[in-house]
Amino acid sequence: METKKVMLSGIKPSGSLTLGSYLGAIRNWKDRAKEFDCYYFLADLHAITVRQNPADLRRCTMEQLAQYIACGLDPEKNTLFIQSHVHQHAELGWVLNCYAMFGELSRMTQFKDKSAKNADNINGGLFTYPALMAADILLYQPDLVPVGDDQRQHVELTRDIAIRFNHLYGDTFKVPEPYIPKVGARIRSLANPEAKMSKSENDDPGRVTLMDSPDTIMRLFKRAVTDCDACVRYDPENKKGVSNLMTIYAACSGKSFPEIEAEFEGRGYGDFKLAVGEAVVELLRPIREEASRLLMDRSYLETVCKNGAEKAEYIANKTLRKVYKKVGFVAKFN
Ligand code: TYM
């Protein structure tokens, strides 16, 4: 029997999922189950590298699970699970910490950005986060890791760690490839097109979340920062705001940038912003409605978590045992 390739990714439940996480990541996760064995998890261990309110973290985790399903990830066809339910992540994370170099970890741009933003809480977890992320990935031996552009560096470090480990101990890990979308890999904040759209609560007034009402979405787009050119043209260097809106519109409508430029030629930004807002409302409407419905069915969501964690643990355990043996740990006596 031919074995399927494996795809894996995760998102921190550190706030409401945004249009950025949808276009940069989740959109590329769905409809893959025919071709790939798919594992998608909720990265709660990662979320606590930044202080979280415990009640909010619990709520966001279950909401995010409902949103995964509402985005089209059928739990019958994809393995959906909460990271902390599969203890092998933390265990392999520790081992890989010992194979990730201080210099490598120091070069991670996300560490530098996050430590600047959380100067009062630059904890060890924030620094060693990429080793845990490498463990998340390598446990499942995936071929592809679909992420947005900001995670590319972490997936590259994962590859380096896997290659290093394989070199020391012989073939242990499959070396995965990042899979980054051509359009939508870096969605910017509508309020500040210099920055990425961020999901952390209250962090970004220009973020659109999957659960926003149509009114809120339209308001955010009407207020989106553009420029004074009054010309819809794709120029990500000099027209970041407009190019970001064009990217969102392209991702929602499937239109190319020249087609969008032609559609809005001679028309002001007002029309353009309305069109982008309406496209996003229609894209997110079924997701919001389905997620709200699923959130009413707590026992279904719990069953999904339980089944997902069982399936994930089975695979994760195989890899962890192999690693423990390779590094020289004495196997447990029965
Ligand atoms: P996180 O939770 O910050 O983001 C989740 C996913 O969404 C993508 N993304 C974006 N894409 C485009 N534009 C944006 N504005 C935007 N914001 C977020 C991210 O690139 C990411 O793919 N470390 C990861 C979570 C993680 C993980 C893993 C991912 C933990 N372990 C193993 C893959 C494999 C993170 O913080 O993503």
PDB file of C-alpha atoms and ligand atoms in Angstrom, residues 8-12 20-21 24-25 41 43 46 129 133 136-137 145 147-148 150-151 184-187 196-197 199, ligand 1:
ATOM      1  CA  LEU A   8       1.469  19.380   9.666  1.00  0.00           C
ATOM      2  CA  SER A   9       0.959  22.836  11.086  1.00  0.00           C
ATOM      3  CA  GLY A  10      -0.198  24.685  14.192  1.00  0.00           C
ATOM      4  CA  ILE A  11      -1.398  28.038  15.471  1.00  0.00           C
ATOM      5  CA  LYS A  12      -1.063  29.525  18.946  1.00  0.00           C
ATOM      6  CA  GLY A  20      -3.877  36.880   8.303  1.00  0.00           C
ATOM      7  CA  SER A  21      -3.729  33.416   9.862  1.00  0.00           C
ATOM      8  CA  GLY A  24      -1.400  32.808   5.315  1.00  0.00           C
ATOM      9  CA  ALA A  25      -1.956  29.355   6.762  1.00  0.00           C
ATOM     10  CA  PHE A  41      -2.828  21.380  16.323  1.00  0.00           C
ATOM     11  CA  ALA A  43      -0.116  25.359  20.033  1.00  0.00           C
ATOM     12  CA  HIS A  46       3.775  28.020  22.682  1.00  0.00           C
ATOM     13  CA  TYR A 129      10.521  28.317  21.381  1.00  0.00           C
ATOM     14  CA  MET A 133       8.446  24.053  17.284  1.00  0.00           C
ATOM     15  CA  ASP A 136       6.120  19.698  17.055  1.00  0.00           C
ATOM     16  CA  ILE A 137       7.080  19.193  13.467  1.00  0.00           C
ATOM     17  CA  VAL A 145       4.716  22.475   6.792  1.00  0.00           C
ATOM     18  CA  VAL A 147       2.914  28.416   7.250  1.00  0.00           C
ATOM     19  CA  GLY A 148       2.937  32.161   6.612  1.00  0.00           C
ATOM     20  CA  ASP A 150       6.934  34.908   9.437  1.00  0.00           C
ATOM     21  CA  GLN A 151       7.412  31.226  10.330  1.00  0.00           C
ATOM     22  CA  GLY A 184      -1.281  36.049   1.363  1.00  0.00           C
ATOM     23  CA  ALA A 185       1.922  34.924   3.100  1.00  0.00           C
ATOM     24  CA  ARG A 186       2.207  38.237   4.955  1.00  0.00           C
ATOM     25  CA  ILE A 187      -1.057  40.074   5.519  1.00  0.00           C
ATOM     26  CA  LYS A 196       1.855  42.248  10.151  1.00  0.00           C
ATOM     27  CA  MET A 197      -1.754  41.649  11.134  1.00  0.00           C
ATOM     28  CA  LYS A 199      -3.810  37.999  16.565  1.00  0.00           C
TER      29      LYS A 199
HETATM   30  P1  TYM B   1       1.127  31.912  14.829  1.00  0.00           P
HETATM   31  O1  TYM B   1       0.195  31.362  15.827  1.00  0.00           O
HETATM   32  O2  TYM B   1       1.750  33.242  15.101  1.00  0.00           O
HETATM   33  O3  TYM B   1       0.460  32.002  13.420  1.00  0.00           O
HETATM   34  C1  TYM B   1      -0.205  30.894  12.855  1.00  0.00           C
HETATM   35  C2  TYM B   1      -0.020  30.792  11.365  1.00  0.00           C
HETATM   36  O4  TYM B   1      -0.588  31.907  10.691  1.00  0.00           O
HETATM   37  C3  TYM B   1       0.388  32.572   9.921  1.00  0.00           C
HETATM   38  N1  TYM B   1       0.141  34.012  10.041  1.00  0.00           N
HETATM   39  C4  TYM B   1       0.072  34.850   9.015  1.00  0.00           C
HETATM   40  N2  TYM B   1       0.171  34.650   7.699  1.00  0.00           N
HETATM   41  C5  TYM B   1       0.040  35.736   6.894  1.00  0.00           C
HETATM   42  N3  TYM B   1      -0.193  36.991   7.379  1.00  0.00           N
HETATM   43  C6  TYM B   1      -0.306  37.230   8.690  1.00  0.00           C
HETATM   44  N4  TYM B   1      -0.533  38.451   9.146  1.00  0.00           N
HETATM   45  C7  TYM B   1      -0.179  36.127   9.585  1.00  0.00           C
HETATM   46  N5  TYM B   1      -0.253  36.004  10.928  1.00  0.00           N
HETATM   47  C8  TYM B   1      -0.057  34.694  11.184  1.00  0.00           C
HETATM   48  C9  TYM B   1       1.724  32.181  10.555  1.00  0.00           C
HETATM   49  O5  TYM B   1       2.789  32.280   9.654  1.00  0.00           O
HETATM   50  C10 TYM B   1       1.467  30.766  10.961  1.00  0.00           C
HETATM   51  O6  TYM B   1       1.612  29.880   9.869  1.00  0.00           O
HETATM   52  N6  TYM B   1       5.161  29.224  15.869  1.00  0.00           N
HETATM   53  C11 TYM B   1       3.883  29.212  15.187  1.00  0.00           C
HETATM   54  C12 TYM B   1       2.945  28.130  15.708  1.00  0.00           C
HETATM   55  C13 TYM B   1       3.566  26.784  15.672  1.00  0.00           C
HETATM   56  C14 TYM B   1       3.789  25.984  14.508  1.00  0.00           C
HETATM   57  C15 TYM B   1       4.387  24.795  14.985  1.00  0.00           C
HETATM   58  C16 TYM B   1       3.532  26.159  13.141  1.00  0.00           C
HETATM   59  C17 TYM B   1       4.006  26.094  16.749  1.00  0.00           C
HETATM   60  N7  TYM B   1       4.511  24.903  16.331  1.00  0.00           N
HETATM   61  C18 TYM B   1       4.750  23.766  14.111  1.00  0.00           C
HETATM   62  C19 TYM B   1       3.895  25.134  12.284  1.00  0.00           C
HETATM   63  C20 TYM B   1       4.488  23.963  12.755  1.00  0.00           C
HETATM   64  C21 TYM B   1       3.214  30.551  15.423  1.00  0.00           C
HETATM   65  O7  TYM B   1       3.500  31.259  16.353  1.00  0.00           O
HETATM   66  O8  TYM B   1       2.250  30.845  14.532  1.00  0.00           O
END
